[in-house]
């Protein structure tokens, strides 16, 4: 694994021993090459006689590098998706039927940008991971400085981290915030600009209830369906880069991103390569087809015992449902030594890399 320059510092890649960064030239994409050191232990066993074995251990460092792209709106590479979604909360959409309320239902295209994309520095990738952040997070803010969460040099891997749409959430439809009023050309405030607006969150779908972790929350399945279609489009595009091999696509995520990624996987019609779920669960509205296309796909779940948002007493029912339908489920319960509970810290990267090493093992590559 890697070592920190400052053990009491952050989990950012710039705190790793051997870190360096350089712009990538002669490319249409705005990319940066990021490198860091990865330490590997080796062991040598030698029989000295019938009763004595000599064991030698050594450590060597190899450099790991990726090409990192921060794709924003307007970049030549274009959007990750073009699915139309409803930004207005479902509860307010229902109220908008009464025109006296003067509620405007807003719909826009979900491009899933800005996005972070890590590519291997040499040759085409053998695998692609599509990884979804949790609610309220974003690709650039949470993952642009963490390529080491995914890459350890053991396989040629491309990582795509999109950003969820900014939307209203029904269970918080009473959370109003002041909006910045637009200025006219003369510099005065525009009197027609609203002074208050409903708070918005980066969220993969709309929550209809908030039980504060005591049980699963109700969601607007239509908002989930739009993201499901967008993710299926990304899977198809990434599979074409791999020679039409969806079985080399791994999808996963953290918290709400875990739930969304698992829904996209279980509704995809062809077998995928694997799943990595961090502190998340199977949604009650996600169909589980007995012996379906993903029955042989390895599903890796990681849970934090002190997680108060996705509590094991009800999360376990979803995994039992998958096992009873014949799916290949691996569930692990690991304590975050930083004691972050649901908001796991650096252990997220440890879990993701562990699952990827199992999924992308050379034994499975054909």
Coordinates of N, CA and C in Angstrom, one line a residue, residues 46-54:
X46 N 13.5 -20.5 2.5 CA 14.6 -21.4 2.1 C 14.8 -22.4 3.2
X47 N 14.8 -23.7 2.9 CA 15.0 -24.7 3.8 C 16.5 -24.9 4.1
X48 N 16.9 -24.7 5.3 CA 18.3 -24.9 5.6 C 18.6 -26.3 6.0
X49 N 17.7 -27.0 6.7 CA 17.8 -28.4 6.9 C 16.4 -28.9 7.2
X50 N 16.3 -30.1 7.6 CA 15.0 -30.7 7.8 C 14.1 -30.0 8.9
X51 N 14.8 -29.4 9.8 CA 14.1 -28.7 10.9 C 14.1 -27.2 10.9
X52 N 14.8 -26.6 9.9 CA 14.9 -25.2 9.9 C 14.5 -24.6 8.6
X53 N 13.7 -23.5 8.7 CA 13.3 -22.8 7.5 C 13.7 -21.3 7.7
X54 N 14.4 -20.8 6.7 CA 14.7 -19.3 6.8 C 13.7 -18.5 6.0

